[in-house]
């Protein structure tokens, strides 16, 4: 990526004796992008964001925004937070309780953008209008609802037209309606030219809905960075697969590769997969993980669809495993079925399907898996 | 009623409070937000010493310090007069003696300010300095008020250390509490009664004002603490 | 409302500096102040000497601080800004004289007498002082601290000469100075107090109690000396005051208050 139009970050920070945040990434600044950093709580997401804002100082590292150098520990450069062009929204909103909404939003504008009082007030009004709460301008923050407070915080962050917009769990703890509204708002704001929006979240659905780029972080390390589709469909490592919530991860050994079809020996039997890019080097004898989502596993009664003896020809579904239902967990809208086929597999089916099939715990069931739904990850052991 | 002594006491309390602002605000800021924890414990202990130390101990050390060997010599060379038995000496003694009242109240109020707000201010482009005036100060008004009032009234009421360091020089170091002592010594119980009553009412009035701001509604509506 | 409240509260503390100008503009014509450190036994007699002195010298303001002579001695060594020191003994002035803190030779201005004071009706009248001290009703005896109060020292000597010092040891309570010793007895914390005759003759003491003089054979004469401090900025006024103190008129006043030869 061109230096002028990119954001580069490389930081190392010891948080405790056995926990260290170590991240390197490059992101485009133009035309605009929204990157979501996703990882479990305590994975170092917030530290990363705080380092970008300048609130935490890494032990070693470089942060460059376009041609501006914000941090270079070797050159002893550290631009303080108040001189970095950032808008930072934290989960707790951190609205100043002694200032009205309008003054919260215009806070610091005069100094930061060298504006007059009136110009700052106009800017604040504009920002409030953008987030749709201009009518709350003269209210006290304490009198607002959670969603309104979050919007004020967002308005305060964007009023200063920052190059970097940092959002720490922006939708967390809000009701559905506020979430939906705010999500669209963030997408809209993030699409403004020349702006990089970095969002951290531990909610998968939020990220899938908003982000173009996704970074997966765990125990202080950036495991994978790429476009949303790529990361979620083709995780590079088992850790990433686990973090993004892929339910079924099965070890296997490749037998042969014929016409782009990979055949493997696994604890649940023979598995066939379609060879795709991003699967690494696939040769026979190699050890891999078969990775597939619970929703890609379909169920049927073992006697309902009996395959012809001696093979699976004539079936679009290549893989068929028979097992016993260990447990059925009914959730909102769908049910999770855990089937023991030598290893426990997880399937996701609708309530309707569950009722129609009349299956219960202890029943024998047949699970079907399309060869195209399987992703392969290399393994060393 | 010894008006000169009352006037002197008010003057002493006023200047002590002013000097305590200059000294106490940076100190309290460092104690609340500084990073060197080991030093903090040390400084905190030293600042709080006057709370538990008998005033006479402090008075004794100040006498030695002000005497012919310590800063007293430097001072008398610079200004041509002695620190002992002078208003300036009394001022220094009062500052040290009332320091914990200012610093503890301020530091307490500072550390009650949510660090997220301070960070938000920094991220909004305000320097630490501006953040102090725009966020920390307005949110710790209560602590300022308490620190001010307690330093002021404590100085007004201090006795032992004033007697030791200041002697009892009318118009220079005879503060109202010493005047009261003197009135009792002179068997002038009527005068002593008036003085004591004035001091009592003053202290009560001030404390009443301060504690009335601790009222919960007040806090929520106006002090945000 | 909030704003008003705080402004009024803070402005409360701003009154002093503003009234500085006010106070200074009200100050009368330039006067010189004479600071006198006086032994506590002079508490009642000195005002009667000062007020005629001030009528004679209207441009002089005499400020008096009363206390234990030993305390003043210490303070003078540390540079206390006194002009005149009227001690209750001879020792302290001469110590200061030899140490070079004195403008001119110490002068004797009075002779003090020691008495034993008690509240009226406690013991009946006309008893011997030794009898009183050993009376069973006596639980506490007040005297000024012998370490730095001359009258305390004199009381101790008298008790030692009478052979009572060790015997009564547990009953003594020490005042910072003679006035405090008197207050102990007056406020019923002690039955007897060794005080100067000058205090026993004060209106309050003579109204509330009576006294027995300690015979002069039991303690050395309390010769009270005064000095003019070398550092004084008002040497001529201090001398004037000294002369007035030694004048016949002042001596008569002193005699009236029990400072006998």
Tab-separated table of C-alpha atoms in Angstrom, chain B residues 11-224:
chain	number	residue	atom	x	y	z
B	11	UNK	CA	-4.917	37.390	57.412
B	12	UNK	CA	-2.850	34.361	58.374
B	13	UNK	CA	-5.626	31.961	57.390
B	14	UNK	CA	-6.125	33.710	54.098
B	15	UNK	CA	-2.481	33.654	53.076
B	16	UNK	CA	-2.072	30.125	54.333
B	17	UNK	CA	-4.967	29.016	52.156
B	18	UNK	CA	-3.563	30.826	49.124
B	19	UNK	CA	-0.136	29.287	49.614
B	20	UNK	CA	-1.736	25.901	50.164
B	21	UNK	CA	-3.436	26.191	46.788
B	22	UNK	CA	-0.109	26.836	45.122
B	23	UNK	CA	1.540	23.973	46.949
B	24	UNK	CA	-1.392	21.612	47.431
B	25	UNK	CA	-2.876	21.499	43.939
B	26	UNK	CA	0.259	20.210	42.184
B	27	UNK	CA	0.972	17.871	45.073
B	28	UNK	CA	-2.563	16.482	45.134
B	29	UNK	CA	-2.520	16.168	41.348
B	30	UNK	CA	0.668	14.176	41.491
B	31	UNK	CA	-0.640	12.014	44.317
B	32	UNK	CA	-3.822	11.222	42.391
B	33	UNK	CA	-2.503	10.862	38.862
B	34	UNK	CA	1.240	10.377	39.174
B	35	UNK	CA	2.794	7.061	38.310
B	36	UNK	CA	5.584	6.510	40.824
B	37	UNK	CA	3.750	4.530	43.459
B	38	UNK	CA	6.667	4.003	45.838
B	39	UNK	CA	7.350	7.706	46.158
B	40	UNK	CA	3.673	8.386	46.551
B	41	UNK	CA	3.429	6.386	49.744
B	42	UNK	CA	6.388	8.273	51.151
B	43	UNK	CA	5.038	11.689	50.205
B	44	UNK	CA	1.565	10.794	51.392
B	45	UNK	CA	2.927	9.817	54.776
B	46	UNK	CA	4.956	12.975	55.100
B	47	UNK	CA	2.081	15.218	54.091
B	48	UNK	CA	-0.219	13.539	56.586
B	49	UNK	CA	2.259	13.721	59.465
B	50	UNK	CA	0.889	16.958	60.941
B	51	UNK	CA	-2.445	15.184	61.459
B	52	UNK	CA	-0.988	12.820	64.021
B	53	UNK	CA	2.053	14.701	65.255
B	54	UNK	CA	1.739	16.846	68.379
B	55	UNK	CA	2.019	20.475	67.292
B	56	UNK	CA	4.860	20.858	69.750
B	57	UNK	CA	7.009	18.377	67.830
B	58	UNK	CA	6.459	20.317	64.656
B	59	UNK	CA	7.020	23.562	66.523
B	60	UNK	CA	10.270	22.304	67.968
B	61	UNK	CA	11.680	21.288	64.597
B	62	UNK	CA	10.538	24.515	63.013
B	63	UNK	CA	12.268	26.476	65.766
B	64	UNK	CA	15.490	24.640	64.993
B	65	UNK	CA	14.958	25.123	61.282
B	66	UNK	CA	14.177	28.807	61.650
B	67	UNK	CA	16.982	29.280	64.118
B	68	UNK	CA	20.551	30.211	63.510
B	69	UNK	CA	21.475	27.177	61.463
B	70	UNK	CA	18.632	26.465	59.026
B	71	UNK	CA	16.674	28.436	56.491
B	72	UNK	CA	16.303	31.103	59.157
B	73	UNK	CA	19.811	32.354	58.436
B	74	UNK	CA	19.179	32.444	54.711
B	75	UNK	CA	15.930	34.267	55.272
B	76	UNK	CA	17.393	36.832	57.619
B	77	UNK	CA	20.235	37.461	55.176
B	78	UNK	CA	17.756	37.989	52.352
B	79	UNK	CA	15.154	40.046	54.149
B	80	UNK	CA	17.003	41.307	57.177
B	81	UNK	CA	14.659	39.858	59.738
B	82	UNK	CA	14.164	36.670	61.656
B	83	UNK	CA	11.601	34.025	60.793
B	84	UNK	CA	10.929	33.249	64.433
B	85	UNK	CA	8.430	35.611	66.048
B	86	UNK	CA	7.413	36.916	62.633
B	87	UNK	CA	4.281	36.656	60.530
B	88	UNK	CA	6.233	34.942	57.759
B	89	UNK	CA	7.471	32.277	60.117
B	90	UNK	CA	3.948	31.754	61.337
B	91	UNK	CA	2.785	31.472	57.739
B	92	UNK	CA	5.320	28.755	56.964
B	93	UNK	CA	4.360	26.873	60.114
B	94	UNK	CA	0.653	27.137	59.273
B	95	UNK	CA	1.214	25.947	55.722
B	96	UNK	CA	2.974	22.836	56.949
B	97	UNK	CA	0.450	22.308	59.698
B	98	UNK	CA	-2.611	22.634	57.442
B	99	UNK	CA	-1.102	20.924	54.413
B	100	UNK	CA	-2.858	17.575	54.980
B	101	UNK	CA	-6.259	19.241	55.129
B	102	UNK	CA	-5.777	20.761	51.706
B	103	UNK	CA	-3.899	17.932	50.041
B	104	UNK	CA	-6.027	15.078	51.335
B	105	UNK	CA	-9.269	16.753	50.355
B	106	UNK	CA	-7.993	17.715	46.921
B	107	UNK	CA	-6.359	14.367	46.230
B	108	UNK	CA	-9.519	12.612	47.373
B	109	UNK	CA	-11.658	14.691	45.054
B	110	UNK	CA	-9.216	14.339	42.154
B	111	UNK	CA	-9.130	10.593	42.340
B	112	UNK	CA	-12.930	10.501	42.357
B	113	UNK	CA	-12.907	12.039	38.886
B	114	UNK	CA	-13.440	9.193	36.430
B	115	UNK	CA	-10.235	8.566	34.504
B	116	UNK	CA	-12.362	7.915	31.410
B	117	UNK	CA	-13.413	11.577	31.494
B	118	UNK	CA	-9.830	12.742	31.677
B	119	UNK	CA	-8.922	10.496	28.770
B	120	UNK	CA	-11.943	11.706	26.838
B	121	UNK	CA	-10.760	15.262	27.328
B	122	UNK	CA	-7.270	14.405	26.077
B	123	UNK	CA	-8.744	12.682	23.058
B	124	UNK	CA	-10.867	15.747	22.389
B	125	UNK	CA	-7.702	17.751	21.932
B	126	UNK	CA	-7.302	19.412	25.307
B	127	UNK	CA	-3.896	19.294	26.953
B	128	UNK	CA	-3.402	18.046	30.519
B	129	UNK	CA	-3.346	21.643	31.691
B	130	UNK	CA	-6.659	22.509	30.020
B	131	UNK	CA	-8.113	19.206	31.141
B	132	UNK	CA	-7.363	20.160	34.710
B	133	UNK	CA	-9.271	23.421	34.447
B	134	UNK	CA	-12.105	22.187	32.264
B	135	UNK	CA	-12.769	18.749	33.717
B	136	UNK	CA	-10.913	17.952	36.918
B	137	UNK	CA	-11.481	21.280	38.643
B	138	UNK	CA	-15.224	21.566	38.016
B	139	UNK	CA	-15.723	17.960	39.032
B	140	UNK	CA	-13.822	18.326	42.278
B	141	UNK	CA	-15.358	21.577	43.461
B	142	UNK	CA	-16.556	19.877	46.589
B	143	UNK	CA	-13.021	18.821	47.462
B	144	UNK	CA	-11.775	22.333	46.790
B	145	UNK	CA	-14.446	23.749	49.014
B	146	UNK	CA	-13.657	21.349	51.819
B	147	UNK	CA	-9.924	21.798	51.467
B	148	UNK	CA	-10.296	25.558	51.495
B	149	UNK	CA	-12.633	25.713	54.417
B	150	UNK	CA	-10.793	23.189	56.541
B	151	UNK	CA	-7.388	24.754	55.886
B	152	UNK	CA	-8.799	28.170	56.648
B	153	UNK	CA	-10.541	27.252	59.852
B	154	UNK	CA	-7.784	24.941	60.985
B	155	UNK	CA	-5.266	27.748	60.643
B	156	UNK	CA	-7.640	30.037	62.460
B	157	UNK	CA	-7.769	27.633	65.359
B	158	UNK	CA	-4.175	26.512	65.605
B	159	UNK	CA	-2.519	27.215	68.907
B	160	UNK	CA	0.468	25.211	70.055
B	161	UNK	CA	2.615	25.710	67.031
B	162	UNK	CA	1.835	29.406	66.850
B	163	UNK	CA	2.788	29.847	70.462
B	164	UNK	CA	6.063	28.033	69.945
B	165	UNK	CA	7.137	29.548	66.665
B	166	UNK	CA	5.483	32.921	66.895
B	167	UNK	CA	5.713	33.690	70.561
B	168	UNK	CA	2.907	35.993	71.531
B	169	UNK	CA	3.756	39.326	69.954
B	170	UNK	CA	0.673	41.565	69.716
B	171	UNK	CA	-0.110	42.622	66.174
B	172	UNK	CA	2.531	40.287	64.751
B	173	UNK	CA	1.995	36.786	65.999
B	174	UNK	CA	-0.770	37.028	68.577
B	175	UNK	CA	-3.537	35.201	66.757
B	176	UNK	CA	-7.072	34.975	68.023
B	177	UNK	CA	-6.596	31.636	69.731
B	178	UNK	CA	-3.561	32.947	71.576
B	179	UNK	CA	-5.404	36.110	72.472
B	180	UNK	CA	-8.049	33.878	73.980
B	181	UNK	CA	-5.399	32.034	75.984
B	182	UNK	CA	-4.020	35.362	77.095
B	183	UNK	CA	-7.423	36.560	78.180
B	184	UNK	CA	-7.864	33.480	80.296
B	185	UNK	CA	-4.393	33.963	81.745
B	186	UNK	CA	-5.283	37.508	82.623
B	187	UNK	CA	-8.400	36.237	84.401
B	188	UNK	CA	-10.449	38.224	81.903
B	189	UNK	CA	-13.139	35.591	81.600
B	190	UNK	CA	-15.670	37.901	80.084
B	191	UNK	CA	-13.397	38.827	77.202
B	192	UNK	CA	-12.411	35.191	76.798
B	193	UNK	CA	-16.051	34.263	76.640
B	194	UNK	CA	-16.727	36.678	73.790
B	195	UNK	CA	-13.686	35.537	71.838
B	196	UNK	CA	-14.471	31.892	72.306
B	197	UNK	CA	-18.059	32.417	71.260
B	198	UNK	CA	-17.064	34.296	68.126
B	199	UNK	CA	-14.660	31.503	67.174
B	200	UNK	CA	-17.229	28.856	67.935
B	201	UNK	CA	-19.948	30.510	65.887
B	202	UNK	CA	-17.599	31.191	63.006
B	203	UNK	CA	-16.401	27.587	62.852
B	204	UNK	CA	-19.907	26.236	63.156
B	205	UNK	CA	-21.213	28.522	60.450
B	206	UNK	CA	-18.476	27.564	58.030
B	207	UNK	CA	-18.776	23.848	58.661
B	208	UNK	CA	-22.530	24.091	58.348
B	209	UNK	CA	-22.129	25.684	54.927
B	210	UNK	CA	-19.709	23.007	53.826
B	211	UNK	CA	-21.707	20.068	55.011
B	212	UNK	CA	-24.895	21.479	53.564
B	213	UNK	CA	-23.280	21.010	50.154
B	214	UNK	CA	-22.840	17.316	50.910
B	215	UNK	CA	-26.591	16.970	50.759
B	216	UNK	CA	-27.338	14.243	48.267
B	217	UNK	CA	-29.623	16.295	46.067
B	218	UNK	CA	-26.996	18.954	45.834
B	219	UNK	CA	-24.450	16.452	44.763
B	220	UNK	CA	-26.556	15.000	42.037
B	221	UNK	CA	-27.802	18.250	40.639
B	222	UNK	CA	-24.883	20.553	40.967
B	223	UNK	CA	-21.688	18.830	41.885
B	224	UNK	CA	-21.805	15.643	39.831
